[in-house]
GROMACS .gro file of C-alpha atoms in nm:
model
  495
    1UNK     CA    1  11.137  14.547  10.024
    2UNK     CA    2  11.315  14.223  10.110
    3UNK     CA    3  11.555  14.239  10.406
    4UNK     CA    4  11.914  14.163  10.312
    5UNK     CA    5  12.049  14.166  10.668
    6UNK     CA    6  11.819  13.946  10.879
    7UNK     CA    7  12.031  13.980  11.194
    8UNK     CA    8  12.003  14.359  11.184
    9UNK     CA    9  11.627  14.327  11.131
   10UNK     CA   10  11.598  14.104  11.438
   11UNK     CA   11  11.792  14.354  11.650
   12UNK     CA   12  11.569  14.631  11.519
   13UNK     CA   13  11.257  14.431  11.609
   14UNK     CA   14  11.388  14.368  11.961
   15UNK     CA   15  11.471  14.738  12.002
   16UNK     CA   16  11.127  14.841  11.878
   17UNK     CA   17  10.963  14.608  12.130
   18UNK     CA   18  11.166  14.762  12.412
   19UNK     CA   19  11.089  15.112  12.282
   20UNK     CA   20  10.717  15.034  12.292
   21UNK     CA   21  10.735  14.996  12.672
   22UNK     CA   22  10.811  15.369  12.696
   23UNK     CA   23  10.447  15.429  12.603
   24UNK     CA   24  10.327  15.274  12.927
   25UNK     CA   25  10.337  15.406  13.283
   26UNK     CA   26  10.543  15.533  13.457
   27UNK     CA   27  10.746  15.685  13.174
   28UNK     CA   28  10.475  15.942  13.105
   29UNK     CA   29  10.525  16.076  13.458
   30UNK     CA   30  10.904  16.078  13.419
   31UNK     CA   31  10.891  16.288  13.103
   32UNK     CA   32  10.622  16.518  13.237
   33UNK     CA   33  10.844  16.599  13.536
   34UNK     CA   34  11.124  16.727  13.313
   35UNK     CA   35  10.958  16.825  12.984
   36UNK     CA   36  10.596  16.907  13.067
   37UNK     CA   37  10.527  17.108  12.753
   38UNK     CA   38  10.721  16.920  12.489
   39UNK     CA   39  10.687  16.544  12.510
   40UNK     CA   40  10.414  16.281  12.531
   41UNK     CA   41  10.479  15.908  12.553
   42UNK     CA   42  10.149  15.777  12.417
   43UNK     CA   43  10.267  15.791  12.049
   44UNK     CA   44  10.558  15.553  12.126
   45UNK     CA   45  10.358  15.228  12.071
   46UNK     CA   46  10.219  15.367  11.744
   47UNK     CA   47  10.572  15.432  11.621
   48UNK     CA   48  10.693  15.095  11.749
   49UNK     CA   49  10.417  14.910  11.566
   50UNK     CA   50  10.473  15.117  11.254
   51UNK     CA   51  10.836  15.007  11.252
   52UNK     CA   52  10.733  14.647  11.311
   53UNK     CA   53  10.489  14.668  11.018
   54UNK     CA   54  10.776  14.768  10.786
   55UNK     CA   55  10.992  14.482  10.916
   56UNK     CA   56  10.714  14.229  10.861
   57UNK     CA   57  10.653  14.355  10.508
   58UNK     CA   58  11.021  14.305  10.434
   59UNK     CA   59  11.033  13.947  10.564
   60UNK     CA   60  11.125  13.713  10.278
   61UNK     CA   61  11.015  13.387  10.445
   62UNK     CA   62  10.770  13.261  10.703
   63UNK     CA   63  11.061  13.172  10.934
   64UNK     CA   64  11.201  13.524  10.918
   65UNK     CA   65  10.860  13.675  10.991
   66UNK     CA   66  10.809  13.447  11.291
   67UNK     CA   67  11.150  13.539  11.430
   68UNK     CA   68  11.079  13.910  11.385
   69UNK     CA   69  10.754  13.875  11.581
   70UNK     CA   70  10.933  13.676  11.850
   71UNK     CA   71  11.213  13.933  11.875
   72UNK     CA   72  10.966  14.222  11.907
   73UNK     CA   73  10.776  14.037  12.178
   74UNK     CA   74  11.096  13.948  12.364
   75UNK     CA   75  11.203  14.312  12.370
   76UNK     CA   76  10.863  14.430  12.488
   77UNK     CA   77  10.800  14.172  12.759
   78UNK     CA   78  11.153  14.134  12.893
   79UNK     CA   79  11.157  14.508  12.959
   80UNK     CA   80  10.790  14.553  13.043
   81UNK     CA   81  10.720  14.262  13.279
   82UNK     CA   82  11.062  14.223  13.437
   83UNK     CA   83  10.884  14.257  13.771
   84UNK     CA   84  10.796  13.886  13.747
   85UNK     CA   85  11.157  13.816  13.846
   86UNK     CA   86  11.120  14.042  14.153
   87UNK     CA   87  10.808  13.857  14.260
   88UNK     CA   88  10.963  13.512  14.220
   89UNK     CA   89  11.307  13.579  14.367
   90UNK     CA   90  11.257  13.839  14.639
   91UNK     CA   91  10.915  13.738  14.767
   92UNK     CA   92  10.848  13.393  14.624
   93UNK     CA   93  11.162  13.240  14.774
   94UNK     CA   94  11.287  13.108  14.439
   95UNK     CA   95  11.662  13.093  14.381
   96UNK     CA   96  11.776  13.381  14.152
   97UNK     CA   97  11.891  13.155  13.864
   98UNK     CA   98  11.562  12.964  13.870
   99UNK     CA   99  11.363  13.290  13.893
  100UNK     CA  100  11.558  13.436  13.598
  101UNK     CA  101  11.497  13.123  13.390
  102UNK     CA  102  11.126  13.120  13.477
  103UNK     CA  103  11.094  13.489  13.386
  104UNK     CA  104  11.274  13.438  13.054
  105UNK     CA  105  11.054  13.142  12.960
  106UNK     CA  106  10.741  13.332  13.056
  107UNK     CA  107  10.839  13.633  12.843
  108UNK     CA  108  10.923  13.408  12.547
  109UNK     CA  109  10.583  13.243  12.583
  110UNK     CA  110  10.418  13.587  12.565
  111UNK     CA  111  10.632  13.667  12.259
  112UNK     CA  112  10.475  13.374  12.074
  113UNK     CA  113  10.161  13.578  12.016
  114UNK     CA  114  10.321  13.859  11.811
  115UNK     CA  115  10.514  13.581  11.635
  116UNK     CA  116  10.184  13.417  11.543
  117UNK     CA  117  10.054  13.748  11.407
  118UNK     CA  118  10.376  13.790  11.207
  119UNK     CA  119  10.349  13.445  11.051
  120UNK     CA  120   9.989  13.497  10.944
  121UNK     CA  121  10.070  13.842  10.810
  122UNK     CA  122  10.356  13.701  10.598
  123UNK     CA  123  10.125  13.432  10.466
  124UNK     CA  124   9.841  13.665  10.367
  125UNK     CA  125   9.995  14.006  10.299
  126UNK     CA  126   9.967  14.182   9.965
  127UNK     CA  127  10.142  14.498   9.856
  128UNK     CA  128   9.917  14.791   9.932
  129UNK     CA  129   9.777  15.009  10.209
  130UNK     CA  130   9.519  14.736  10.271
  131UNK     CA  131   9.799  14.549  10.448
  132UNK     CA  132   9.749  14.802  10.729
  133UNK     CA  133   9.403  14.656  10.790
  134UNK     CA  134   9.543  14.303  10.793
  135UNK     CA  135   9.820  14.406  11.034
  136UNK     CA  136   9.580  14.575  11.276
  137UNK     CA  137   9.330  14.290  11.263
  138UNK     CA  138   9.587  14.018  11.326
  139UNK     CA  139   9.750  14.219  11.602
  140UNK     CA  140   9.419  14.262  11.781
  141UNK     CA  141   9.313  13.899  11.748
  142UNK     CA  142   9.644  13.763  11.880
  143UNK     CA  143   9.643  14.014  12.168
  144UNK     CA  144   9.294  13.900  12.262
  145UNK     CA  145   9.414  13.540  12.240
  146UNK     CA  146   9.704  13.620  12.475
  147UNK     CA  147   9.453  13.766  12.718
  148UNK     CA  148   9.230  13.458  12.703
  149UNK     CA  149   9.439  13.142  12.655
  150UNK     CA  150   9.532  12.943  12.969
  151UNK     CA  151   9.337  13.194  13.185
  152UNK     CA  152   9.504  13.480  12.998
  153UNK     CA  153   9.770  13.743  13.061
  154UNK     CA  154   9.667  14.071  12.893
  155UNK     CA  155   9.930  14.282  13.071
  156UNK     CA  156  10.089  14.536  12.831
  157UNK     CA  157   9.805  14.506  12.581
  158UNK     CA  158   9.879  14.802  12.354
  159UNK     CA  159   9.552  14.978  12.433
  160UNK     CA  160   9.660  15.038  12.793
  161UNK     CA  161   9.929  15.276  12.671
  162UNK     CA  162   9.657  15.514  12.548
  163UNK     CA  163   9.530  15.622  12.888
  164UNK     CA  164   9.456  15.995  12.922
  165UNK     CA  165   9.582  16.234  12.794
  166UNK     CA  166   9.594  16.030  12.472
  167UNK     CA  167   9.300  16.126  12.248
  168UNK     CA  168   9.267  15.759  12.155
  169UNK     CA  169   9.151  15.683  12.511
  170UNK     CA  170   8.799  15.780  12.408
  171UNK     CA  171   8.771  15.471  12.190
  172UNK     CA  172   8.783  15.254  12.506
  173UNK     CA  173   8.425  15.344  12.599
  174UNK     CA  174   8.309  15.185  12.272
  175UNK     CA  175   8.567  14.922  12.176
  176UNK     CA  176   8.749  14.847  12.502
  177UNK     CA  177   9.122  14.806  12.541
  178UNK     CA  178   9.156  14.562  12.251
  179UNK     CA  179   8.973  14.800  12.021
  180UNK     CA  180   9.207  15.081  12.126
  181UNK     CA  181   9.494  14.846  12.042
  182UNK     CA  182   9.342  14.797  11.696
  183UNK     CA  183   9.333  15.175  11.642
  184UNK     CA  184   9.697  15.209  11.754
  185UNK     CA  185   9.813  14.926  11.525
  186UNK     CA  186   9.617  15.065  11.231
  187UNK     CA  187   9.754  15.417  11.283
  188UNK     CA  188  10.109  15.283  11.309
  189UNK     CA  189  10.078  15.078  10.992
  190UNK     CA  190   9.917  15.366  10.798
  191UNK     CA  191  10.191  15.600  10.914
  192UNK     CA  192  10.463  15.357  10.807
  193UNK     CA  193  10.315  15.256  10.473
  194UNK     CA  194  10.151  15.577  10.362
  195UNK     CA  195  10.336  15.868  10.519
  196UNK     CA  196  10.359  16.028  10.175
  197UNK     CA  197   9.991  15.975  10.096
  198UNK     CA  198   9.728  16.230  10.201
  199UNK     CA  199   9.467  15.954  10.241
  200UNK     CA  200   9.674  15.782  10.510
  201UNK     CA  201   9.719  16.107  10.704
  202UNK     CA  202   9.350  16.183  10.672
  203UNK     CA  203   9.263  15.841  10.819
  204UNK     CA  204   9.506  15.891  11.110
  205UNK     CA  205   9.365  16.237  11.187
  206UNK     CA  206   9.013  16.094  11.170
  207UNK     CA  207   9.102  15.825  11.425
  208UNK     CA  208   9.256  16.083  11.658
  209UNK     CA  209   8.968  16.327  11.617
  210UNK     CA  210   8.700  16.065  11.674
  211UNK     CA  211   8.880  15.949  11.987
  212UNK     CA  212   8.892  16.304  12.117
  213UNK     CA  213   8.517  16.347  12.057
  214UNK     CA  214   8.440  16.017  12.230
  215UNK     CA  215   8.638  16.133  12.534
  216UNK     CA  216   8.390  16.419  12.573
  217UNK     CA  217   8.082  16.198  12.574
  218UNK     CA  218   7.909  16.114  12.902
  219UNK     CA  219   7.773  15.764  12.858
  220UNK     CA  220   7.681  15.733  13.227
  221UNK     CA  221   7.509  15.965  13.475
  222UNK     CA  222   7.568  16.048  13.844
  223UNK     CA  223   7.340  15.862  14.082
  224UNK     CA  224   7.290  15.944  14.448
  225UNK     CA  225   7.505  16.173  14.657
  226UNK     CA  226   7.885  16.141  14.661
  227UNK     CA  227   8.024  15.942  14.952
  228UNK     CA  228   8.341  15.998  15.152
  229UNK     CA  229   8.580  15.707  15.110
  230UNK     CA  230   8.901  15.647  15.303
  231UNK     CA  231   9.145  15.427  15.108
  232UNK     CA  232   9.404  15.282  15.345
  233UNK     CA  233   9.761  15.201  15.239
  234UNK     CA  234   9.924  15.005  15.521
  235UNK     CA  235  10.266  14.971  15.352
  236UNK     CA  236  10.332  14.637  15.522
  237UNK     CA  237  10.647  14.477  15.372
  238UNK     CA  238  10.571  14.149  15.199
  239UNK     CA  239  10.860  13.984  15.383
  240UNK     CA  240  10.689  14.061  15.715
  241UNK     CA  241  10.323  14.038  15.625
  242UNK     CA  242  10.286  13.668  15.701
  243UNK     CA  243  10.508  13.671  16.010
  244UNK     CA  244  10.280  13.592  16.309
  245UNK     CA  245  10.488  13.825  16.525
  246UNK     CA  246  10.408  14.112  16.288
  247UNK     CA  247  10.031  14.060  16.299
  248UNK     CA  248   9.958  14.297  16.592
  249UNK     CA  249  10.155  14.575  16.425
  250UNK     CA  250   9.965  14.526  16.095
  251UNK     CA  251   9.630  14.533  16.274
  252UNK     CA  252   9.727  14.841  16.475
  253UNK     CA  253   9.839  15.020  16.156
  254UNK     CA  254   9.501  14.976  15.988
  255UNK     CA  255   9.305  15.058  16.303
  256UNK     CA  256   9.505  15.379  16.345
  257UNK     CA  257   9.457  15.483  15.984
  258UNK     CA  258   9.084  15.410  16.002
  259UNK     CA  259   9.049  15.610  16.323
  260UNK     CA  260   9.251  15.909  16.199
  261UNK     CA  261   9.074  15.928  15.862
  262UNK     CA  262   8.699  15.882  15.924
  263UNK     CA  263   8.475  15.827  15.624
  264UNK     CA  264   8.140  15.686  15.519
  265UNK     CA  265   8.329  15.391  15.372
  266UNK     CA  266   8.673  15.269  15.480
  267UNK     CA  267   8.855  15.043  15.231
  268UNK     CA  268   9.150  14.817  15.313
  269UNK     CA  269   9.361  14.633  15.052
  270UNK     CA  270   9.375  14.266  14.951
  271UNK     CA  271   9.449  14.028  15.243
  272UNK     CA  272   9.505  14.336  15.459
  273UNK     CA  273   9.459  14.116  15.764
  274UNK     CA  274   9.655  13.789  15.715
  275UNK     CA  275   9.386  13.585  15.889
  276UNK     CA  276   9.068  13.405  15.798
  277UNK     CA  277   8.767  13.632  15.836
  278UNK     CA  278   8.627  13.417  16.117
  279UNK     CA  279   8.957  13.460  16.307
  280UNK     CA  280   8.951  13.842  16.306
  281UNK     CA  281   8.872  13.962  16.661
  282UNK     CA  282   8.539  14.142  16.695
  283UNK     CA  283   8.702  14.445  16.857
  284UNK     CA  284   8.912  14.485  16.541
  285UNK     CA  285   8.599  14.471  16.324
  286UNK     CA  286   8.432  14.730  16.547
  287UNK     CA  287   8.738  14.953  16.519
  288UNK     CA  288   8.727  14.940  16.139
  289UNK     CA  289   8.355  15.031  16.134
  290UNK     CA  290   8.364  15.295  16.406
  291UNK     CA  291   8.284  15.576  16.161
  292UNK     CA  292   8.087  15.388  15.894
  293UNK     CA  293   8.093  15.085  15.670
  294UNK     CA  294   8.411  14.902  15.578
  295UNK     CA  295   8.532  14.694  15.283
  296UNK     CA  296   8.847  14.491  15.329
  297UNK     CA  297   9.040  14.204  15.180
  298UNK     CA  298   9.066  13.887  15.385
  299UNK     CA  299   9.071  13.511  15.329
  300UNK     CA  300   8.727  13.357  15.380
  301UNK     CA  301   8.694  12.991  15.478
  302UNK     CA  302   8.453  12.780  15.273
  303UNK     CA  303   8.225  12.503  15.395
  304UNK     CA  304   8.434  12.235  15.222
  305UNK     CA  305   8.753  12.323  15.410
  306UNK     CA  306   8.902  12.550  15.143
  307UNK     CA  307   8.931  12.927  15.138
  308UNK     CA  308   8.866  13.212  14.897
  309UNK     CA  309   9.046  13.540  14.840
  310UNK     CA  310   8.765  13.758  14.963
  311UNK     CA  311   8.643  14.116  14.986
  312UNK     CA  312   8.410  14.157  15.282
  313UNK     CA  313   8.174  14.448  15.344
  314UNK     CA  314   8.092  14.519  15.706
  315UNK     CA  315   7.840  14.754  15.868
  316UNK     CA  316   7.880  14.909  16.216
  317UNK     CA  317   7.637  14.638  16.334
  318UNK     CA  318   7.891  14.381  16.201
  319UNK     CA  319   7.660  14.257  15.926
  320UNK     CA  320   7.890  14.108  15.664
  321UNK     CA  321   7.863  14.025  15.295
  322UNK     CA  322   8.144  13.883  15.088
  323UNK     CA  323   8.274  13.874  14.734
  324UNK     CA  324   8.504  13.585  14.636
  325UNK     CA  325   8.777  13.643  14.378
  326UNK     CA  326   8.682  13.465  14.056
  327UNK     CA  327   8.990  13.496  13.834
  328UNK     CA  328   9.280  13.350  14.028
  329UNK     CA  329   9.647  13.391  13.936
  330UNK     CA  330   9.808  13.065  13.822
  331UNK     CA  331  10.107  12.970  14.041
  332UNK     CA  332  10.042  13.264  14.274
  333UNK     CA  333   9.696  13.161  14.398
  334UNK     CA  334   9.655  12.804  14.280
  335UNK     CA  335   9.871  12.534  14.120
  336UNK     CA  336   9.767  12.463  13.759
  337UNK     CA  337   9.717  12.092  13.683
  338UNK     CA  338  10.054  11.920  13.658
  339UNK     CA  339  10.249  12.205  13.822
  340UNK     CA  340  10.238  12.112  14.189
  341UNK     CA  341  10.618  12.066  14.169
  342UNK     CA  342  10.652  12.444  14.117
  343UNK     CA  343  10.586  12.505  14.486
  344UNK     CA  344  10.894  12.303  14.581
  345UNK     CA  345  11.095  12.595  14.443
  346UNK     CA  346  10.870  12.885  14.543
  347UNK     CA  347  10.731  12.951  14.888
  348UNK     CA  348  10.407  13.146  14.845
  349UNK     CA  349  10.168  13.173  15.141
  350UNK     CA  350   9.800  13.105  15.080
  351UNK     CA  351   9.864  12.968  14.731
  352UNK     CA  352   9.570  12.730  14.699
  353UNK     CA  353   9.262  12.950  14.690
  354UNK     CA  354   8.922  12.837  14.567
  355UNK     CA  355   8.774  13.050  14.289
  356UNK     CA  356   8.446  13.228  14.348
  357UNK     CA  357   8.143  13.186  14.117
  358UNK     CA  358   8.162  13.365  13.779
  359UNK     CA  359   7.867  13.595  13.848
  360UNK     CA  360   7.829  13.772  14.180
  361UNK     CA  361   7.598  14.058  14.267
  362UNK     CA  362   7.725  14.405  14.348
  363UNK     CA  363   7.746  14.465  14.723
  364UNK     CA  364   7.520  14.726  14.884
  365UNK     CA  365   7.736  14.943  15.109
  366UNK     CA  366   7.735  15.307  15.222
  367UNK     CA  367   7.436  15.387  15.002
  368UNK     CA  368   7.605  15.263  14.685
  369UNK     CA  369   7.630  14.934  14.498
  370UNK     CA  370   7.995  14.833  14.480
  371UNK     CA  371   8.155  14.582  14.245
  372UNK     CA  372   8.480  14.467  14.407
  373UNK     CA  373   8.763  14.316  14.209
  374UNK     CA  374   9.080  14.183  14.364
  375UNK     CA  375   9.428  14.262  14.235
  376UNK     CA  376   9.488  14.113  13.889
  377UNK     CA  377   9.115  14.065  13.820
  378UNK     CA  378   9.089  14.415  13.679
  379UNK     CA  379   9.305  14.310  13.382
  380UNK     CA  380   8.999  14.133  13.242
  381UNK     CA  381   8.762  14.413  13.153
  382UNK     CA  382   8.487  14.195  13.012
  383UNK     CA  383   8.469  13.995  13.336
  384UNK     CA  384   8.382  14.310  13.533
  385UNK     CA  385   8.073  14.377  13.324
  386UNK     CA  386   7.856  14.115  13.496
  387UNK     CA  387   7.797  14.350  13.791
  388UNK     CA  388   7.670  14.625  13.560
  389UNK     CA  389   7.445  14.816  13.537
  390UNK     CA  390   7.364  14.752  13.904
  391UNK     CA  391   7.706  14.852  14.034
  392UNK     CA  392   7.760  15.226  14.079
  393UNK     CA  393   8.127  15.211  14.187
  394UNK     CA  394   8.421  14.981  14.113
  395UNK     CA  395   8.671  14.903  14.388
  396UNK     CA  396   9.001  14.723  14.338
  397UNK     CA  397   9.180  14.573  14.638
  398UNK     CA  398   9.543  14.483  14.569
  399UNK     CA  399   9.858  14.368  14.744
  400UNK     CA  400  10.123  14.484  14.500
  401UNK     CA  401  10.397  14.442  14.759
  402UNK     CA  402  10.463  14.115  14.571
  403UNK     CA  403  10.632  14.318  14.296
  404UNK     CA  404  10.852  14.549  14.501
  405UNK     CA  405  10.955  14.886  14.362
  406UNK     CA  406  10.903  14.793  13.997
  407UNK     CA  407  10.703  14.888  13.689
  408UNK     CA  408  10.412  14.671  13.802
  409UNK     CA  409  10.250  14.926  14.032
  410UNK     CA  410  10.220  15.223  13.792
  411UNK     CA  411  10.129  14.986  13.508
  412UNK     CA  412   9.849  14.843  13.721
  413UNK     CA  413   9.713  15.191  13.791
  414UNK     CA  414   9.716  15.260  13.416
  415UNK     CA  415   9.509  14.945  13.363
  416UNK     CA  416   9.254  15.082  13.611
  417UNK     CA  417   9.226  15.398  13.400
  418UNK     CA  418   9.105  15.196  13.101
  419UNK     CA  419   8.861  15.000  13.319
  420UNK     CA  420   8.706  15.327  13.437
  421UNK     CA  421   8.659  15.451  13.078
  422UNK     CA  422   8.520  15.117  12.958
  423UNK     CA  423   8.257  15.104  13.231
  424UNK     CA  424   8.189  15.475  13.284
  425UNK     CA  425   8.245  15.420  13.656
  426UNK     CA  426   8.480  15.561  13.916
  427UNK     CA  427   8.748  15.307  14.007
  428UNK     CA  428   8.874  15.319  14.366
  429UNK     CA  429   9.201  15.140  14.445
  430UNK     CA  430   9.321  15.044  14.794
  431UNK     CA  431   9.664  14.882  14.784
  432UNK     CA  432   9.916  14.769  15.041
  433UNK     CA  433  10.217  14.955  14.901
  434UNK     CA  434  10.083  15.149  14.595
  435UNK     CA  435   9.930  15.282  14.386
  436UNK     CA  436   9.632  15.373  14.605
  437UNK     CA  437   9.416  15.608  14.398
  438UNK     CA  438   9.079  15.724  14.273
  439UNK     CA  439   9.032  15.713  13.894
  440UNK     CA  440   8.746  15.924  13.760
  441UNK     CA  441   8.493  15.779  13.517
  442UNK     CA  442   8.677  15.950  13.228
  443UNK     CA  443   9.000  15.767  13.315
  444UNK     CA  444   9.178  16.064  13.472
  445UNK     CA  445   9.362  15.995  13.799
  446UNK     CA  446   9.175  16.225  14.037
  447UNK     CA  447   9.392  16.155  14.343
  448UNK     CA  448   9.671  15.916  14.438
  449UNK     CA  449   9.908  15.840  14.724
  450UNK     CA  450  10.282  15.805  14.673
  451UNK     CA  451  10.392  15.441  14.685
  452UNK     CA  452  10.563  15.291  14.988
  453UNK     CA  453  10.414  15.526  15.246
  454UNK     CA  454  10.177  15.446  15.530
  455UNK     CA  455   9.883  15.676  15.469
  456UNK     CA  456   9.516  15.712  15.383
  457UNK     CA  457   9.362  15.878  15.078
  458UNK     CA  458   9.026  16.038  15.159
  459UNK     CA  459   8.815  16.115  14.852
  460UNK     CA  460   8.462  16.204  14.748
  461UNK     CA  461   8.339  15.925  14.519
  462UNK     CA  462   8.036  15.977  14.295
  463UNK     CA  463   7.836  15.672  14.195
  464UNK     CA  464   7.718  15.645  13.835
  465UNK     CA  465   7.447  15.460  13.648
  466UNK     CA  466   7.399  15.369  13.283
  467UNK     CA  467   7.604  15.172  13.032
  468UNK     CA  468   7.876  15.257  12.784
  469UNK     CA  469   7.871  15.076  12.448
  470UNK     CA  470   8.158  14.861  12.570
  471UNK     CA  471   7.963  14.770  12.885
  472UNK     CA  472   7.677  14.652  12.662
  473UNK     CA  473   7.880  14.452  12.413
  474UNK     CA  474   8.212  14.370  12.581
  475UNK     CA  475   8.493  14.269  12.348
  476UNK     CA  476   8.254  14.165  12.071
  477UNK     CA  477   8.276  14.494  11.879
  478UNK     CA  478   8.657  14.496  11.883
  479UNK     CA  479   8.676  14.134  11.769
  480UNK     CA  480   8.424  14.192  11.489
  481UNK     CA  481   8.624  14.496  11.380
  482UNK     CA  482   8.947  14.292  11.376
  483UNK     CA  483   8.791  14.002  11.184
  484UNK     CA  484   8.626  14.242  10.941
  485UNK     CA  485   8.958  14.420  10.877
  486UNK     CA  486   9.130  14.090  10.799
  487UNK     CA  487   8.851  13.975  10.571
  488UNK     CA  488   8.846  14.307  10.386
  489UNK     CA  489   9.220  14.294  10.326
  490UNK     CA  490   9.207  13.934  10.209
  491UNK     CA  491   8.904  13.985   9.983
  492UNK     CA  492   9.059  14.287   9.812
  493UNK     CA  493   9.382  14.092   9.769
  494UNK     CA  494   9.204  13.804   9.593
  495UNK     CA  495   9.019  14.047   9.368
   0.00000   0.00000   0.00000
């Protein structure tokens, strides 16, 4: 049905994009606190995409479709990644008007991807339930493109909203987060286009049921004995972290936490010690390894005069091995070509890291083989697969103090839930201000510290071996599914 009031349709698209954000953390926790038996947030993105599907089908022109996709994306990203403004203004030293403008432009850039999907859908759509396949395929391909182009930014990929208890979470072990996004988009479109048709409801129930069955499957097996891990959360304010006068207090905080919470493995967050590794006093290193091995984030100098964002394992004999962060954050950790001027407006310490090699071996520590990833690296699920099947545990070291008390921290923990399901591995998270947690191999948060407290989380972590289908094939299966859905819809339309 052609839209007769385009302005109202644009407002509806914007509102649907904002509504979609309710499907992500932390809104699930908010509702559970007040309505534990009545509400779930994971259907919100399905409903939001179903509404968007109807709007796209009603677009009369390519221009209108593009604007609808842009409006949906603007609503989603302006509400969902507003923490970019916090990072730039409060901790990056950028003037508030400049930070607001930069955040707006960034969100509009992200909105170009649903706009691209909308334009292609308007160009190729027919007038049947097969449009649901086209919608889901295009949505998945443009989300993958957003997560890949210009180093990628897959934050708020729809699949992340389906962390447990959503039954669709089980699909992540086979298709990964983009494949889960395909299922959500397909279910939303089927619901919108065929809510009166038994076949559409049967397909939706089949998707939900298959996801529930996949959640029960054990693709990986325990290996070795569980180890005691102490995850330290120093809660050092970002505004003080790089102050040389604060350094002794930061060091003392971590030494005290390590001493009071002994474990086989002690884990500190990203750049926990604002020094180069070779500058850390040996008595500090001995203090961190007094009860066992340690893994901590620290800058590591390179032979060519640069430095990497590193994760260093250390034994009580002070034998060290290091992992170097591979996927750096543009503007935060290095200046993209042609953007050196950006750092005249923002003041970000240690913002010119050198990237580590693409493939690095898992680190042997505390009787396990650990695959570290640092902060934002765990957004890129396929990049974590290189350490498998050797790695038995995943460990994320983050300094989320950059984002203040915002949506970023619970959203990042939700991302870790999907990584655990995709790999069939426990994901341990040590963060500066939150959310420090252990995520079980089935994606359930087994234990977590409250944010913005100085504390340690002591857990029993079980290593696992074996490979999930996603760990074997990466994003290939999801992309083939998306391409196949588009081709099926287009072939049937031509026939």
